[in-house]
Coordinates of C-alpha atoms in Angstrom, one line a residue:
Chain A
M1102 CA -104.2 -8.0 -207.9
I1103 CA -103.1 -10.1 -205.0
E1104 CA -100.3 -12.6 -205.7
I1105 CA -99.5 -15.1 -203.0
N1106 CA -96.4 -17.2 -203.6
N1107 CA -95.5 -20.3 -201.6
L1108 CA -96.8 -18.9 -198.4
S1109 CA -96.4 -20.8 -195.1
V1110 CA -97.7 -19.4 -191.8
S1111 CA -97.5 -20.7 -188.3
R1112 CA -99.5 -19.6 -185.2
D1113 CA -98.3 -20.5 -181.7
G1114 CA -95.7 -22.9 -183.2
A1115 CA -98.2 -24.9 -185.3
R1116 CA -98.1 -24.6 -189.1
I1117 CA -101.5 -23.4 -190.3
L1118 CA -100.9 -22.6 -193.9
H1119 CA -98.9 -24.9 -196.1
D1120 CA -97.2 -23.6 -199.2
V1121 CA -100.2 -21.5 -200.4
T1122 CA -100.0 -20.1 -203.9
L1123 CA -102.9 -18.0 -205.1
N1124 CA -103.9 -15.1 -207.3
V1125 CA -106.9 -12.9 -206.6
P1126 CA -108.0 -10.6 -209.4
P1127 CA -109.1 -7.1 -208.5
G1128 CA -112.6 -5.7 -208.6
R1129 CA -114.1 -8.9 -207.3
L1130 CA -116.0 -10.0 -204.2
A1131 CA -113.8 -13.0 -203.3
A1132 CA -115.2 -15.4 -200.7
I1133 CA -112.9 -17.6 -198.8
I1134 CA -114.8 -20.8 -197.8
G1135 CA -113.9 -24.0 -196.2
P1136 CA -114.5 -26.1 -193.1
N1137 CA -113.6 -24.9 -189.6
G1138 CA -109.8 -24.9 -189.0
A1139 CA -109.0 -24.7 -192.7
G1140 CA -106.9 -21.6 -192.1
K1141 CA -109.3 -19.0 -193.7
S1142 CA -108.9 -16.4 -191.1
T1143 CA -105.1 -17.0 -190.9
L1144 CA -104.8 -16.5 -194.6
L1145 CA -106.8 -13.2 -194.4
H1146 CA -104.8 -11.9 -191.6
C1147 CA -101.6 -12.8 -193.3
M1148 CA -102.8 -11.1 -196.5
A1149 CA -103.5 -8.0 -194.4
G1150 CA -100.0 -8.0 -193.2
L1151 CA -100.8 -8.7 -189.5
L1152 CA -99.3 -12.1 -189.4
P1153 CA -95.7 -12.6 -190.6
P1154 CA -95.2 -15.6 -192.9
D1155 CA -92.6 -18.3 -192.2
C1156 CA -91.7 -18.2 -195.9
G1157 CA -93.3 -17.0 -199.1
Q1158 CA -94.7 -13.6 -199.8
V1159 CA -97.9 -11.7 -200.4
L1160 CA -97.9 -9.0 -203.1
V1161 CA -100.9 -6.6 -203.1
N1162 CA -100.9 -4.4 -206.1
S1163 CA -97.3 -5.6 -206.7
R1164 CA -96.0 -4.5 -203.3
N1165 CA -94.8 -6.9 -200.7
I1166 CA -97.2 -6.3 -197.9
H1167 CA -95.0 -7.5 -195.1
A1168 CA -92.2 -5.2 -196.1
L1169 CA -94.3 -2.1 -195.7
S1170 CA -94.8 -0.1 -192.6
E1171 CA -98.3 -0.1 -190.9
A1172 CA -98.8 3.5 -192.0
R1173 CA -98.3 2.6 -195.7
R1174 CA -100.1 -0.7 -195.5
A1175 CA -103.2 1.1 -194.2
L1176 CA -103.4 3.1 -197.4
I1177 CA -103.6 -0.1 -199.5
L1178 CA -105.9 -2.3 -197.5
S1179 CA -108.4 -2.1 -194.7
L1180 CA -109.5 -4.9 -192.4
L1181 CA -112.6 -5.8 -190.6
T1182 CA -112.0 -8.3 -187.9
Q1183 CA -114.1 -9.7 -185.1
A1184 CA -113.8 -7.2 -182.4
Q1185 CA -112.4 -8.5 -179.1
G1186 CA -112.3 -7.1 -175.7
T1187 CA -114.2 -3.9 -174.8
I1188 CA -116.5 -2.2 -177.3
P1189 CA -115.3 1.4 -177.6
R1190 CA -117.5 4.1 -176.2
L1191 CA -117.3 6.2 -179.4
S1192 CA -120.1 7.8 -181.3
V1193 CA -120.7 6.2 -184.7
Q1194 CA -119.5 9.3 -186.4
D1195 CA -116.2 9.3 -184.4
L1196 CA -115.7 5.6 -185.2
V1197 CA -116.2 6.0 -188.9
A1198 CA -114.0 9.1 -188.8
F1199 CA -111.1 7.0 -187.5
G1200 CA -111.2 5.2 -190.8
R1201 CA -109.6 8.4 -192.2
W1202 CA -106.8 8.3 -189.6
P1203 CA -104.3 6.6 -191.9
H1204 CA -104.7 9.6 -194.3
H1205 CA -104.6 12.5 -191.9
R1206 CA -102.8 11.0 -188.9
G1207 CA -104.4 13.4 -186.5
R1208 CA -105.1 16.5 -188.6
P1209 CA -108.4 15.9 -190.5
T1210 CA -109.0 18.0 -193.5
A1211 CA -112.3 19.0 -195.3
T1212 CA -111.8 16.0 -197.6
D1213 CA -111.6 13.6 -194.6
R1214 CA -114.8 15.0 -193.2
A1215 CA -116.5 14.8 -196.6
I1216 CA -115.5 11.1 -197.0
T1217 CA -116.7 10.3 -193.4
A1218 CA -120.1 11.9 -194.2
K1219 CA -120.3 9.9 -197.4
A1220 CA -119.5 6.7 -195.6
L1221 CA -122.2 7.4 -193.0
A1222 CA -124.7 8.1 -195.7
R1223 CA -123.8 5.1 -197.8
F1224 CA -124.3 2.7 -194.8
D1225 CA -127.4 4.4 -193.7
L1226 CA -125.9 5.6 -190.4
D1227 CA -126.9 9.2 -190.6
Q1228 CA -129.7 8.7 -188.0
L1229 CA -127.3 6.9 -185.7
A1230 CA -124.3 9.2 -186.2
T1231 CA -124.4 10.6 -182.6
R1232 CA -125.2 7.3 -181.0
N1233 CA -122.6 5.5 -178.9
V1234 CA -121.4 2.3 -180.7
E1235 CA -121.8 0.5 -177.4
T1236 CA -125.6 1.0 -177.4
L1237 CA -126.1 -0.2 -181.0
S1238 CA -127.5 -3.6 -181.9
G1239 CA -125.1 -6.2 -183.2
G1240 CA -126.2 -5.6 -186.8
Q1241 CA -126.0 -1.8 -186.6
R1242 CA -122.6 -2.0 -184.9
Q1243 CA -121.2 -4.3 -187.6
R1244 CA -122.5 -1.8 -190.2
A1245 CA -120.6 1.0 -188.4
F1246 CA -117.4 -1.0 -188.5
V1247 CA -117.8 -1.8 -192.2
A1248 CA -118.4 1.9 -192.8
M1249 CA -115.1 2.7 -191.0
A1250 CA -113.3 0.3 -193.3
Y1251 CA -115.0 1.8 -196.2
A1252 CA -114.0 5.3 -195.1
Q1253 CA -110.4 4.2 -195.2
S1254 CA -110.8 4.3 -199.0
T1255 CA -108.3 1.6 -199.7
P1256 CA -108.3 -0.3 -203.0
W1257 CA -108.5 -3.6 -201.1
M1258 CA -110.9 -4.5 -198.2
F1259 CA -110.5 -7.7 -196.1
L1260 CA -113.4 -8.8 -193.9
D1261 CA -113.1 -11.7 -191.5
E1262 CA -116.6 -13.2 -191.0
P1263 CA -118.5 -9.9 -191.3
L1264 CA -121.8 -11.7 -190.9
A1265 CA -121.2 -13.7 -187.8
A1266 CA -124.5 -13.9 -185.7
L1267 CA -126.4 -11.4 -187.9
D1268 CA -130.1 -11.6 -188.8
P1269 CA -131.0 -12.1 -192.5
K1270 CA -131.9 -8.4 -192.8
Y1271 CA -128.5 -7.2 -191.7
V1272 CA -126.8 -9.8 -193.9
R1273 CA -128.5 -8.4 -196.9
D1274 CA -127.8 -4.8 -195.7
I1275 CA -124.1 -5.5 -195.6
M1276 CA -123.7 -7.8 -198.6
D1277 CA -125.7 -5.6 -200.9
R1278 CA -123.4 -2.7 -200.1
L1279 CA -120.2 -4.7 -200.5
R1280 CA -121.3 -5.9 -203.9
D1281 CA -122.1 -2.4 -204.9
M1282 CA -118.6 -1.3 -204.0
T1283 CA -117.0 -3.9 -206.3
G1284 CA -119.2 -2.7 -209.1
D1285 CA -118.5 1.0 -208.5
K1286 CA -117.3 2.8 -211.6
T1287 CA -115.4 5.4 -209.6
G1288 CA -113.4 4.2 -206.6
Q1289 CA -114.0 0.5 -207.3
R1290 CA -113.0 -1.7 -204.4
S1291 CA -111.7 -5.2 -204.4
I1292 CA -113.0 -7.3 -201.5
A1293 CA -111.9 -10.6 -199.9
L1294 CA -113.9 -12.0 -197.1
V1295 CA -114.3 -15.1 -195.0
L1296 CA -117.9 -16.5 -195.2
H1297 CA -119.5 -19.3 -193.5
D1298 CA -123.0 -19.2 -195.0
L1299 CA -122.5 -20.9 -198.4
S1300 CA -125.9 -19.6 -199.8
V1301 CA -124.8 -16.1 -199.0
A1302 CA -121.5 -16.8 -200.7
A1303 CA -123.1 -18.3 -203.7
R1304 CA -125.5 -15.4 -204.1
Y1305 CA -123.0 -12.5 -203.7
A1306 CA -119.4 -13.7 -204.4
D1307 CA -118.0 -13.8 -207.9
F1308 CA -114.7 -15.4 -206.9
C1309 CA -114.2 -18.4 -204.7
I1310 CA -111.2 -19.5 -202.7
A1311 CA -111.8 -22.9 -201.3
M1312 CA -109.5 -24.0 -198.4
K1313 CA -109.1 -27.1 -196.4
A1314 CA -106.4 -28.1 -193.9
G1315 CA -104.2 -25.1 -194.7
R1316 CA -104.2 -25.6 -198.4
I1317 CA -106.0 -24.1 -201.3
I1318 CA -108.3 -26.7 -202.9
A1319 CA -109.6 -24.6 -205.7
A1320 CA -109.7 -20.9 -206.6
G1321 CA -111.5 -19.2 -209.5
P1322 CA -114.7 -17.6 -210.7
W1323 CA -117.5 -18.8 -208.5
R1324 CA -119.7 -20.0 -211.4
D1325 CA -116.9 -22.0 -213.0
I1326 CA -115.6 -23.9 -210.1
V1327 CA -118.3 -24.2 -207.4
T1328 CA -120.2 -27.4 -207.9
S1329 CA -122.1 -29.8 -205.7
D1330 CA -119.1 -32.2 -205.9
L1331 CA -116.5 -29.6 -204.9
L1332 CA -118.5 -28.5 -201.9
S1333 CA -119.3 -32.0 -200.8
D1334 CA -115.6 -32.9 -201.0
L1335 CA -114.6 -29.7 -199.3
Y1336 CA -116.9 -30.1 -196.3
D1337 CA -116.9 -33.9 -196.1
T1338 CA -120.7 -34.0 -196.2
P1339 CA -123.2 -34.2 -199.0
L1340 CA -124.1 -30.7 -200.3
R1341 CA -126.0 -29.6 -203.3
V1342 CA -126.0 -26.4 -205.3
A1343 CA -129.5 -25.6 -206.6
Q1344 CA -131.3 -22.7 -208.1
L1345 CA -134.3 -21.2 -206.4
D1346 CA -136.1 -18.5 -208.4
G1347 CA -132.9 -18.0 -210.3
V1348 CA -130.8 -17.5 -207.2
P1349 CA -128.2 -20.1 -206.3
V1350 CA -128.6 -21.8 -202.9
V1351 CA -126.5 -24.4 -201.2
M1352 CA -128.3 -27.1 -199.2
G1353 CA -127.2 -30.0 -197.0
L1354 CA -128.6 -33.3 -198.2
Chain B
M658 CA -115.0 22.1 -181.7
R659 CA -114.1 25.0 -179.5
L660 CA -110.8 24.8 -177.7
F661 CA -112.3 25.4 -174.3
P662 CA -115.9 24.2 -174.1
R663 CA -118.0 25.9 -171.5
A664 CA -118.2 22.9 -169.2
L665 CA -114.4 22.6 -169.1
I666 CA -114.1 26.2 -168.1
G667 CA -116.6 25.5 -165.3
G668 CA -114.4 22.6 -164.2
L669 CA -111.3 24.8 -164.3
I670 CA -113.1 27.4 -162.1
G671 CA -114.0 24.6 -159.7
L672 CA -110.3 23.6 -159.5
F673 CA -109.2 27.2 -158.9
L674 CA -111.8 27.5 -156.0
L675 CA -110.6 24.3 -154.5
A676 CA -106.9 25.4 -154.9
G677 CA -107.9 28.6 -153.1
A678 CA -109.3 26.7 -150.2
S679 CA -106.3 24.5 -150.2
L680 CA -104.1 27.6 -149.7
L681 CA -106.2 28.7 -146.7
V682 CA -106.7 25.4 -144.9
G683 CA -104.0 23.7 -142.7
A684 CA -102.6 23.2 -139.3
T685 CA -101.1 26.7 -139.3
N686 CA -103.5 29.6 -138.9
L687 CA -102.7 32.1 -141.6
W688 CA -104.3 34.9 -139.6
N689 CA -101.9 34.4 -136.8
T690 CA -100.1 37.8 -136.9
Q691 CA -96.9 36.5 -135.4
L692 CA -96.3 34.4 -138.5
D693 CA -95.0 35.4 -141.9
T694 CA -98.1 34.4 -143.9
G695 CA -96.3 34.8 -147.3
M696 CA -93.7 32.4 -146.2
V697 CA -96.1 29.7 -145.1
L698 CA -97.8 30.0 -148.5
A699 CA -94.7 30.0 -150.5
I700 CA -92.9 27.2 -148.7
S701 CA -95.8 24.9 -147.8
R702 CA -99.2 25.7 -149.1
V703 CA -98.5 26.6 -152.7
P704 CA -96.2 23.6 -153.3
R705 CA -98.6 21.3 -151.6
T706 CA -101.6 22.5 -153.7
L707 CA -99.6 22.2 -156.9
A708 CA -98.3 18.7 -156.0
A709 CA -101.8 17.4 -155.4
I710 CA -103.0 18.9 -158.7
L711 CA -100.1 17.5 -160.7
A712 CA -100.1 14.1 -159.0
G713 CA -103.9 13.7 -159.4
A714 CA -103.8 14.7 -163.1
G715 CA -100.8 12.4 -163.8
L716 CA -102.3 9.3 -162.0
A717 CA -105.6 9.7 -163.8
L718 CA -104.0 10.1 -167.2
A719 CA -101.8 7.0 -166.5
G720 CA -105.0 5.1 -165.8
V721 CA -106.5 5.9 -169.2
V722 CA -103.3 4.9 -171.0
V723 CA -103.1 1.5 -169.3
Q724 CA -106.8 0.8 -169.6
Q725 CA -106.7 1.5 -173.4
S726 CA -103.6 -0.5 -173.9
V727 CA -104.9 -3.7 -172.3
Q728 CA -108.5 -3.0 -173.3
N729 CA -109.9 -3.4 -169.8
R730 CA -111.5 -0.6 -167.9
L731 CA -111.1 -2.3 -164.5
V732 CA -107.3 -2.0 -164.5
D733 CA -105.5 0.7 -162.5
P734 CA -101.8 1.2 -163.0
G735 CA -101.6 1.7 -159.2
L736 CA -102.8 -1.8 -158.7
I737 CA -100.9 -3.8 -161.2
G738 CA -97.3 -3.5 -159.9
T739 CA -96.2 -0.2 -161.4
P740 CA -95.6 1.6 -158.1
E741 CA -94.0 -1.5 -156.6
A742 CA -91.7 -1.8 -159.6
A743 CA -90.7 1.8 -159.1
M744 CA -90.0 1.1 -155.4
L745 CA -87.8 -1.9 -156.4
G746 CA -85.8 0.4 -158.7
L747 CA -85.5 3.0 -156.0
L748 CA -84.3 0.5 -153.4
A749 CA -81.8 -1.0 -155.8
V750 CA -80.3 2.4 -156.7
T751 CA -80.3 3.4 -153.0
L752 CA -78.4 0.2 -152.2
L753 CA -76.0 0.2 -155.1
A754 CA -75.3 3.9 -155.5
P755 CA -76.4 5.7 -152.3
G756 CA -74.8 8.9 -153.4
A757 CA -76.4 9.1 -156.9
A758 CA -78.1 12.3 -158.0
L759 CA -81.8 12.5 -157.6
L760 CA -82.2 12.5 -161.4
V761 CA -80.3 9.3 -161.7
K762 CA -82.5 7.7 -159.0
M763 CA -85.6 8.9 -160.8
S764 CA -84.4 7.5 -164.1
V765 CA -83.7 4.1 -162.5
A766 CA -87.1 4.1 -160.9
S767 CA -88.7 5.0 -164.2
V768 CA -87.0 2.3 -166.1
S769 CA -87.8 -0.2 -163.4
A770 CA -91.5 0.9 -163.4
L771 CA -91.6 0.6 -167.2
A772 CA -90.2 -3.0 -166.9
G773 CA -92.8 -3.8 -164.3
T774 CA -95.6 -2.3 -166.3
A775 CA -94.4 -4.0 -169.5
G776 CA -94.4 -7.3 -167.6
F777 CA -98.0 -6.8 -166.7
F778 CA -98.8 -5.9 -170.3
L779 CA -97.3 -9.2 -171.5
L780 CA -99.2 -11.1 -168.8
A781 CA -102.4 -9.4 -170.0
R782 CA -101.9 -10.9 -173.4
L783 CA -102.0 -14.4 -171.9
V784 CA -105.1 -13.8 -169.7
P785 CA -108.4 -14.9 -171.4
R786 CA -110.6 -11.9 -172.1
R787 CA -114.0 -13.5 -171.3
D788 CA -114.2 -12.3 -167.8
P789 CA -113.1 -8.6 -167.4
M790 CA -112.6 -9.1 -163.6
L791 CA -109.8 -11.6 -164.2
L792 CA -107.1 -9.2 -165.4
P793 CA -107.3 -6.8 -162.5
L794 CA -107.0 -9.8 -160.1
V795 CA -104.0 -11.0 -162.0
G796 CA -102.6 -7.4 -161.7
L797 CA -103.2 -7.4 -157.9
I798 CA -101.3 -10.7 -157.5
Y799 CA -98.5 -9.5 -159.8
G800 CA -98.2 -6.2 -157.9
G801 CA -98.3 -8.2 -154.6
I802 CA -95.3 -10.3 -155.7
L803 CA -93.3 -7.2 -156.8
G804 CA -94.3 -5.5 -153.5
A805 CA -93.1 -8.5 -151.5
M806 CA -89.8 -8.5 -153.3
A807 CA -89.4 -4.8 -152.6
L808 CA -90.3 -5.3 -148.9
W809 CA -87.9 -8.1 -148.5
L810 CA -85.1 -6.0 -150.1
A811 CA -86.0 -3.1 -147.8
W812 CA -86.1 -5.3 -144.8
M813 CA -82.8 -6.8 -145.5
S814 CA -81.2 -3.4 -145.9
D815 CA -83.0 -1.5 -143.1
L816 CA -84.9 0.7 -145.6
V817 CA -88.4 -0.3 -144.5
Q818 CA -89.1 3.2 -143.4
F819 CA -88.6 4.5 -146.9
M820 CA -91.0 1.9 -148.2
G821 CA -93.6 3.2 -145.8
I822 CA -93.3 6.7 -147.1
W823 CA -93.4 5.5 -150.8
Q824 CA -96.4 3.3 -150.1
T825 CA -98.8 5.9 -148.7
G826 CA -99.5 8.9 -150.7
E827 CA -99.8 12.1 -148.7
F828 CA -98.9 15.7 -149.1
S829 CA -98.1 17.0 -145.7
G830 CA -94.4 16.5 -146.4
V831 CA -94.4 18.6 -149.6
L832 CA -92.3 21.7 -149.3
R833 CA -90.7 24.0 -151.7
G834 CA -87.7 22.3 -153.2
R835 CA -89.1 18.8 -152.6
Y836 CA -91.9 18.5 -155.1
E837 CA -90.6 20.1 -158.3
L838 CA -90.0 16.8 -160.0
L839 CA -93.8 16.5 -160.3
W840 CA -93.7 19.2 -163.0
I841 CA -92.4 16.4 -165.3
I842 CA -96.1 15.2 -165.2
A843 CA -97.1 18.5 -166.9
A844 CA -94.7 17.7 -169.7
L845 CA -95.9 14.1 -170.0
A846 CA -99.5 15.4 -170.1
V847 CA -98.6 17.4 -173.2
V848 CA -97.1 14.3 -174.8
L849 CA -100.2 12.3 -174.1
F850 CA -102.4 15.1 -175.5
I851 CA -100.4 14.8 -178.7
L852 CA -100.8 11.0 -178.6
A853 CA -104.5 11.1 -177.8
D854 CA -105.8 9.7 -181.1
R855 CA -103.3 6.9 -181.0
I856 CA -104.3 5.9 -177.5
T857 CA -107.9 5.8 -178.6
L858 CA -106.9 3.5 -181.4
L859 CA -105.1 1.2 -178.9
G860 CA -108.5 0.8 -177.3
L861 CA -109.9 -0.7 -180.5
G862 CA -107.4 -3.6 -180.1
E863 CA -104.1 -4.5 -181.7
E864 CA -105.6 -5.7 -185.0
Y865 CA -107.7 -2.6 -185.6
A866 CA -104.9 -0.3 -184.4
R867 CA -102.4 -1.8 -186.8
A868 CA -105.0 -2.0 -189.7
L869 CA -105.5 1.7 -189.2
G870 CA -101.8 2.4 -189.7
L871 CA -100.6 2.6 -186.1
N872 CA -97.2 1.4 -185.2
Y873 CA -98.6 -0.6 -182.3
L874 CA -95.5 -1.6 -180.4
Q875 CA -94.0 1.9 -180.5
T876 CA -97.3 3.5 -179.3
V877 CA -97.7 1.1 -176.4
L878 CA -94.1 1.6 -175.3
L879 CA -94.5 5.4 -175.5
G880 CA -97.7 5.3 -173.6
L881 CA -96.4 2.9 -170.9
G882 CA -93.2 5.0 -170.7
C883 CA -95.3 8.0 -169.8
V884 CA -97.1 5.9 -167.2
A885 CA -93.9 4.6 -165.7
V886 CA -92.3 8.0 -165.4
T887 CA -95.5 9.4 -163.8
F888 CA -95.4 6.7 -161.2
A889 CA -91.7 7.0 -160.5
V890 CA -92.2 10.7 -159.9
V891 CA -95.3 10.3 -157.8
V892 CA -93.9 7.5 -155.6
V893 CA -90.7 9.5 -154.9
T894 CA -92.3 12.8 -154.1
V895 CA -95.6 12.0 -152.4
G896 CA -96.1 8.2 -152.4
A897 CA -98.3 5.8 -154.2
M898 CA -102.0 6.5 -154.5
P899 CA -104.2 3.7 -155.8
F900 CA -107.7 4.0 -157.3
V901 CA -107.2 7.5 -158.9
G902 CA -106.3 5.8 -162.2
L903 CA -109.3 3.5 -161.9
V904 CA -112.1 5.8 -160.8
V905 CA -111.4 9.0 -162.8
P906 CA -111.1 7.4 -166.3
N907 CA -114.2 5.3 -165.6
I908 CA -116.3 8.4 -164.7
V909 CA -115.1 10.3 -167.8
S910 CA -115.6 7.3 -170.1
R911 CA -119.2 6.8 -168.9
W912 CA -120.0 10.4 -169.0
R913 CA -118.3 11.4 -172.3
G914 CA -117.1 8.3 -174.0
D915 CA -113.6 7.2 -175.2
N916 CA -112.7 9.8 -177.7
L917 CA -109.5 11.0 -175.9
R918 CA -108.8 13.9 -178.2
R919 CA -111.8 15.5 -176.5
N920 CA -111.7 13.8 -173.1
L921 CA -108.1 13.8 -171.9
P922 CA -108.4 17.3 -170.6
W923 CA -111.3 16.1 -168.5
V924 CA -109.4 13.1 -167.2
A925 CA -106.5 15.4 -166.1
L926 CA -108.9 18.0 -164.6
L927 CA -111.0 15.5 -162.6
G928 CA -107.9 13.6 -161.4
A929 CA -106.5 16.9 -160.1
L930 CA -109.9 17.9 -158.5
F931 CA -110.3 14.5 -156.8
V932 CA -106.8 14.3 -155.3
L933 CA -106.8 17.9 -154.2
G934 CA -110.2 17.3 -152.7
A935 CA -109.1 14.2 -150.9
D936 CA -106.0 16.0 -149.5
L937 CA -108.2 18.9 -148.4
L938 CA -110.6 16.6 -146.7
G939 CA -107.8 14.8 -145.0
R940 CA -106.6 18.1 -143.6
V941 CA -110.0 19.1 -142.1
V942 CA -111.6 15.9 -140.7
R943 CA -109.3 15.7 -137.7
W944 CA -107.9 19.2 -137.7
P945 CA -105.1 19.9 -136.7
Y946 CA -104.0 16.4 -137.4
E947 CA -104.0 15.0 -140.9
I948 CA -105.2 11.8 -142.7
P949 CA -103.2 10.8 -145.8
A950 CA -104.9 11.7 -149.1
A951 CA -104.3 8.2 -150.3
T952 CA -106.3 6.8 -147.3
I953 CA -109.2 9.2 -147.9
F954 CA -109.1 8.4 -151.6
A955 CA -109.0 4.7 -151.0
V956 CA -112.2 4.9 -148.9
L957 CA -114.1 7.3 -151.3
G958 CA -112.6 5.7 -154.4
A959 CA -113.5 2.2 -153.4
G960 CA -117.1 3.3 -152.8
L961 CA -117.2 5.1 -156.1
F962 CA -115.8 2.1 -157.9
L963 CA -118.3 -0.3 -156.3
W964 CA -121.0 2.0 -157.5
L965 CA -119.5 2.0 -161.0
L966 CA -119.3 -1.8 -161.0
H967 CA -122.9 -2.1 -159.8
N968 CA -124.2 0.3 -162.4
R969 CA -122.4 -1.4 -165.3
K970 CA -124.5 -1.2 -168.4
V971 CA -125.6 -4.6 -169.6
R972 CA -124.3 -5.0 -173.1
R973 CA -127.1 -5.5 -175.6
H974 CA -126.9 -8.5 -178.0
G975 CA -128.6 -9.3 -181.3

């Protein structure tokens, strides 16, 4: 469970989040949606403990995330962010193995190696294990980074726009696996992610956090709260939720 | 993973051979029977060889640390103001406390070098990342400003001669009793080997490093502290030597990737090999006169660097 109470956050002196109060239940795939500049990414980074709040607090599994050291935080939550700067020249295997670093801090055990191998297999990276991350395609590279976050084995996973600029095939690759994780009987994960493609969100997410101008507009189970009216209001443009062969899609009108 | 892979042993053998050559080559002919050969070796040649090995390894390791910290492979601590900041500290302590012990001077130079490097690190956070060439240029300007301040201070206080010695790295002045500070680099190398994983994590960027449980600020300060002390020691004992920290890490990264747990020994080894090689070359091209190792390295290093730039792999998209 994530409990966010009266959270306000500023970046570069400008207030981005205004008095956000929100509960996110565990075991869900929670999509944060909203127009550009709504503060989605800021909220995710603050939930991950990387941005200090001006006031308010974030409790993840009843622990104040900003009062914990990085080392402890990395055992509770993992983060996939949009990589900046240079892409590391690491093999896929080495990159995924770094997901275990919070657990072993430099002295990997047999368990760490086993979990790394499991993550590689789960994300279909066995064939690419020795390849340099730098030489992968965008979709493969993103899968490797998600596998690293998965190997971290934290109860919560936060992903900031994991699908940016990916082909439909890779979108499905990643979203199918994320959904499987929230449904896992053993080692179930709770996932919160920023999504831009509303049809992808409608298809995969089972919890919705709708944001606009630094505030939460609505939050709840996707089916109960996401309607054509809500989305049209949220994005200031006519949108319609429809069913296509039993799958929800969101269309601009 | 074996502790000493075969290739690394090959490299070490190469270093020993080069060190052997370094002991035999110089202005003084060792086979001159009127000289005490043992004395020449003990006072000049052995210290000189060790100094080149230690300085080369230290400068190359410093290059990796800075490049990982600012996530830019084109940055060289020798070209971003670190040596100039060390010189400023040395000048200041020479002026304020001329009689201070060498260790005190060293400490002041180290702290000053750390402040200068940290200043660059803060600047780097403001420089847009789109163009990787921008940051090294900012570093050159920043280093130029610090260098100008140091030169002005030296000029005002009649210490320009010292500046000249600190600015051009060369090993002809290395004698027993005047290079031992460089052994600090060996200790720093051990520290960096222990920090290897953490420095690799720095290269993933601040967000990933922190999300993977790294105390980011502490790690950066530790890493830059090692860089600063390395430069302070090198500037005081043999003089600044740019390009080592640029060329060597780039060669190793291209050849073997960025997993520093595996590659730091290679960085240290290649740094030692290159600098010792440059010194040796400087001793023979105009024998019996000498060309400073830094000059040789600047010529060869610039060429190597241009080649690296030209051969930059185009990043694939999509």
